[in-house]
Short mmCIF file of C-alpha atoms in Angstrom, two decimals:
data_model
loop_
_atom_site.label_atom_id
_atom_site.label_comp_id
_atom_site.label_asym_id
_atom_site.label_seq_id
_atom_site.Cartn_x
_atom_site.Cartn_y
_atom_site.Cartn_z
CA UNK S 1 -27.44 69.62 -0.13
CA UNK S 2 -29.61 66.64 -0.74
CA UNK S 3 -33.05 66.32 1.54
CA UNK S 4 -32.56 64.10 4.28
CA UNK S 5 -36.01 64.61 5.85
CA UNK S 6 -39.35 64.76 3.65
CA UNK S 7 -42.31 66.37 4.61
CA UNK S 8 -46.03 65.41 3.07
CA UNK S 9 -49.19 65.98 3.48
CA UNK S 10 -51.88 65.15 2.30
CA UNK S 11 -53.70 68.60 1.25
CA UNK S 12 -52.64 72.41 1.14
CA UNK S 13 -54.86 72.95 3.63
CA UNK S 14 -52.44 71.10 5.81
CA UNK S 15 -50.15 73.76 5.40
CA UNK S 16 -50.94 75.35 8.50
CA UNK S 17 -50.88 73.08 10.93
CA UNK S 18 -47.19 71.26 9.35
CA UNK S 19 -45.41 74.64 9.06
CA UNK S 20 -43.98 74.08 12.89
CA UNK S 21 -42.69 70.71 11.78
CA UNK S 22 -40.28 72.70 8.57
CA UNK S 23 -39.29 75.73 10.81
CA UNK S 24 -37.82 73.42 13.62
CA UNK S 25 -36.37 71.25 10.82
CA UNK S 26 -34.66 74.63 9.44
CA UNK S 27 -33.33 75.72 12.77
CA UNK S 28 -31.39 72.86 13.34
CA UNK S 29 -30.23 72.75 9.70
CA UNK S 30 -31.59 69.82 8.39
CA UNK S 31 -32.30 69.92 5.00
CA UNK S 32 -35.73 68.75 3.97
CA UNK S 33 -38.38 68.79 1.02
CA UNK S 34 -42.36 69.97 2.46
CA UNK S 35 -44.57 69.21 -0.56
CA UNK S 36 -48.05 67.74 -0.65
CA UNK S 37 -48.57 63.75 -1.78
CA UNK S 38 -51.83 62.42 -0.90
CA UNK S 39 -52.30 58.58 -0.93
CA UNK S 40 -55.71 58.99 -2.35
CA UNK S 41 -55.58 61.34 -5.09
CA UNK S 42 -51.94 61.16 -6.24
CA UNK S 43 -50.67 57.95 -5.04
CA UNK S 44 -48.20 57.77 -8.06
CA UNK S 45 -46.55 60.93 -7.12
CA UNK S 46 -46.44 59.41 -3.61
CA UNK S 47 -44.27 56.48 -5.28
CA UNK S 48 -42.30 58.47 -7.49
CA UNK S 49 -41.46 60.52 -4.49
CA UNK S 50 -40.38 58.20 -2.18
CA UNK S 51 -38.44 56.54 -4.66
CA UNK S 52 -36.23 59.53 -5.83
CA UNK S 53 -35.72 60.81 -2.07
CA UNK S 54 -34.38 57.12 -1.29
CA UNK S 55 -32.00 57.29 -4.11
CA UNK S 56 -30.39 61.19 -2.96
CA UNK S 57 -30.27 59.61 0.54
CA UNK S 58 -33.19 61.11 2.49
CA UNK S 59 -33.68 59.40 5.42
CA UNK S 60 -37.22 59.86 7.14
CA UNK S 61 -40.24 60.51 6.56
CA UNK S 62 -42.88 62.83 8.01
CA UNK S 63 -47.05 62.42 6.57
CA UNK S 64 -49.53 64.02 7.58
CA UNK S 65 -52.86 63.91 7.03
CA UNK S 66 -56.60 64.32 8.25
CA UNK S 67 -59.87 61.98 8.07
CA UNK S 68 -59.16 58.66 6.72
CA UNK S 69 -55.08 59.49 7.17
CA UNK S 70 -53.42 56.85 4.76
CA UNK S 71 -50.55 58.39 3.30
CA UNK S 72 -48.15 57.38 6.31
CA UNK S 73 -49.33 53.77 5.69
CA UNK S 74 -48.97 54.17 2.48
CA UNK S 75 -45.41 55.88 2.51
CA UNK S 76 -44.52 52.80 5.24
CA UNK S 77 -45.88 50.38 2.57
CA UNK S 78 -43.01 51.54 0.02
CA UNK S 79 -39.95 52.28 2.25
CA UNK S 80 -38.31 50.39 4.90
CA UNK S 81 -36.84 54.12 6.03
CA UNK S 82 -38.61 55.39 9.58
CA UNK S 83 -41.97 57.25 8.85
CA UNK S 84 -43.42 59.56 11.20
CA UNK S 85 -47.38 60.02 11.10
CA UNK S 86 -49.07 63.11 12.45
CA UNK S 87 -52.68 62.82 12.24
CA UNK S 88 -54.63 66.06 11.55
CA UNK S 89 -57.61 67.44 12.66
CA UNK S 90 -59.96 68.04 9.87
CA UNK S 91 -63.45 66.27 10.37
CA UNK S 92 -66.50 65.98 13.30
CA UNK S 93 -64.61 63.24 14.64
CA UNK S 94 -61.47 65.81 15.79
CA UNK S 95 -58.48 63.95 14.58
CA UNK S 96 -59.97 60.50 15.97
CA UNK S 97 -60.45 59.03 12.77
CA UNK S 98 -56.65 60.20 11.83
CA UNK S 99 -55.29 59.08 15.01
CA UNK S 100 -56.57 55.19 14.62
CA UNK S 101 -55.63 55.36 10.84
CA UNK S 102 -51.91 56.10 11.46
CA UNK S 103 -51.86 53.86 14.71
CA UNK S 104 -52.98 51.02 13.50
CA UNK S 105 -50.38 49.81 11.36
CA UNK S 106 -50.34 46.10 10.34
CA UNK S 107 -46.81 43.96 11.56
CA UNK S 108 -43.69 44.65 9.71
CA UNK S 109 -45.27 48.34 9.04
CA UNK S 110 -44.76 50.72 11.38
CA UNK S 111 -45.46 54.29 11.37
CA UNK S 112 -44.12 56.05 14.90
CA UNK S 113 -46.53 58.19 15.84
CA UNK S 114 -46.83 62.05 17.42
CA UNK S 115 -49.89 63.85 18.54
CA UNK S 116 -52.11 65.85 16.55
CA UNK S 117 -51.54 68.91 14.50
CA UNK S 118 -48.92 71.63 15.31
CA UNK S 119 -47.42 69.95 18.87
CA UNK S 120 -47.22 66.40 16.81
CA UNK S 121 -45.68 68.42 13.92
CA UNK S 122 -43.22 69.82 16.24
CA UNK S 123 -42.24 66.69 17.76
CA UNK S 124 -41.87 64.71 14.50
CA UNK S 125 -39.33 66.87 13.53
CA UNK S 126 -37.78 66.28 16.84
CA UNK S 127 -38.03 62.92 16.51
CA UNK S 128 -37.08 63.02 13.19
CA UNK S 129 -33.66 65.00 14.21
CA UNK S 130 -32.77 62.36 16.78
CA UNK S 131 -32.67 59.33 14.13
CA UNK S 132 -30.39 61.76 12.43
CA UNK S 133 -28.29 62.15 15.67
CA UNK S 134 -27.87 58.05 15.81
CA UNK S 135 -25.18 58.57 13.12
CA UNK S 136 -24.51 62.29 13.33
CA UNK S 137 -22.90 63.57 16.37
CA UNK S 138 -23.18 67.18 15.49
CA UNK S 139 -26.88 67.08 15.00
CA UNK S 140 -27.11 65.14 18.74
CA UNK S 141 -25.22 68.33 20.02
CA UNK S 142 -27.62 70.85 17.89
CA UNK S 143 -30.45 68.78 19.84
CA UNK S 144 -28.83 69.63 23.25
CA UNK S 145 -27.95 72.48 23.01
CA UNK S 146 -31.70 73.28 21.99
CA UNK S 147 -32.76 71.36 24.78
CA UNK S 148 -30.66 73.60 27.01
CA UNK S 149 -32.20 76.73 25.85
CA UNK S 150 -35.55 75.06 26.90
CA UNK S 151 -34.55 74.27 30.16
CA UNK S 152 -33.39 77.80 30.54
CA UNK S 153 -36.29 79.51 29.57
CA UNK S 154 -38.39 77.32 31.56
CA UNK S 155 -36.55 78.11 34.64
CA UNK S 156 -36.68 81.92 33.61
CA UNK S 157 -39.99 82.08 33.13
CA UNK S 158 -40.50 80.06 36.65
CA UNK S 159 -38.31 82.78 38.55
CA UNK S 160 -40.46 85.65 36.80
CA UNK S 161 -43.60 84.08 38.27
CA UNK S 162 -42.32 83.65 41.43
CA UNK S 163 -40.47 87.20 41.50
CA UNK S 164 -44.30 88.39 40.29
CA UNK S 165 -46.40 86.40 42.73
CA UNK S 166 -44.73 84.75 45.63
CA UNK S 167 -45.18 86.25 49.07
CA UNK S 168 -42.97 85.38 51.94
CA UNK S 169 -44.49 85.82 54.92
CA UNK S 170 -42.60 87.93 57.63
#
């Protein structure tokens, strides 16, 4: 089955914090590639990437990266397809720097945004799943149904607390 979702970042030791972002992908059976293209020191691979995932029909993008954080801007720069940044902790300045860079997007280049590290990686597959649902009404049932299950162990765990720690007074 072709990739419709890429993953890249922008250094193996990006691994880490992107893992969430594949394992949410895979348990809602989306097919996607998770290989590292940084805009900096292989921006032709970056290219050549983008170009053959267009052609088998992928159809968003996730980069991440750390510090100066150009390889979303730079993936947004060849592909009208959405792009997802998730800016990375990796410097003094605690994913500030990575933030602004994948923010600040000139007009007519967009790159949508999550937080930092593992909860942004989580959430751009997410978010990545839900462009999928637009056209794909299997995938926007997968997505409720998982949202379900979240709601139910959120009310589980709330009734556990309360069975642990509430006191009614007689």
């Amino acid at each position: 089955m072709k990739n419709k979702v890429a993953i890249f970042i922008g250094s193996i030791s990006d691994e880490e914090k992107m893992s969430p972002c594949s394992e949410v992908l895979s348990s809602l059976g989306i097919p996607h590639l998770f290989t590292v293209a940084s805009a900096h020191r292989t921006p032709e691979r970056v290219q050549r990437l983008i170009k053959e995932l267009e052609e088998q029909g992928c159809k968003v993008f996730i980069c991440a990266a750390g510090m100066a954080a150009h390889l979303a801007g730079a993936v947004a720069a060849k592909t009208i397809r959405p792009v997802i940044g998730v800016p990375l902790t990796a410097s003094a300045l605690g994913g500030m720097d990575a933030l602004l860079a994948t923010v600040q997007m000139p007009p007519g280049f967009p790159v949508g945004t999550v937080a930092l590290d593992s909860g942004g990686a989580r959430n751009a597959a997410w978010l990545a799943a839900q462009i999928l649902a637009l056209e794909d009404q299997e995938m926007a049932q997968k997505i409720r149904q998982a949202r379900q299950k979240m709601i139910e162990g959120v009310e589980k765990a709330g009734a556990d607390l309360e069975s642990r720690f509430s006191k009614n007074p007689s």
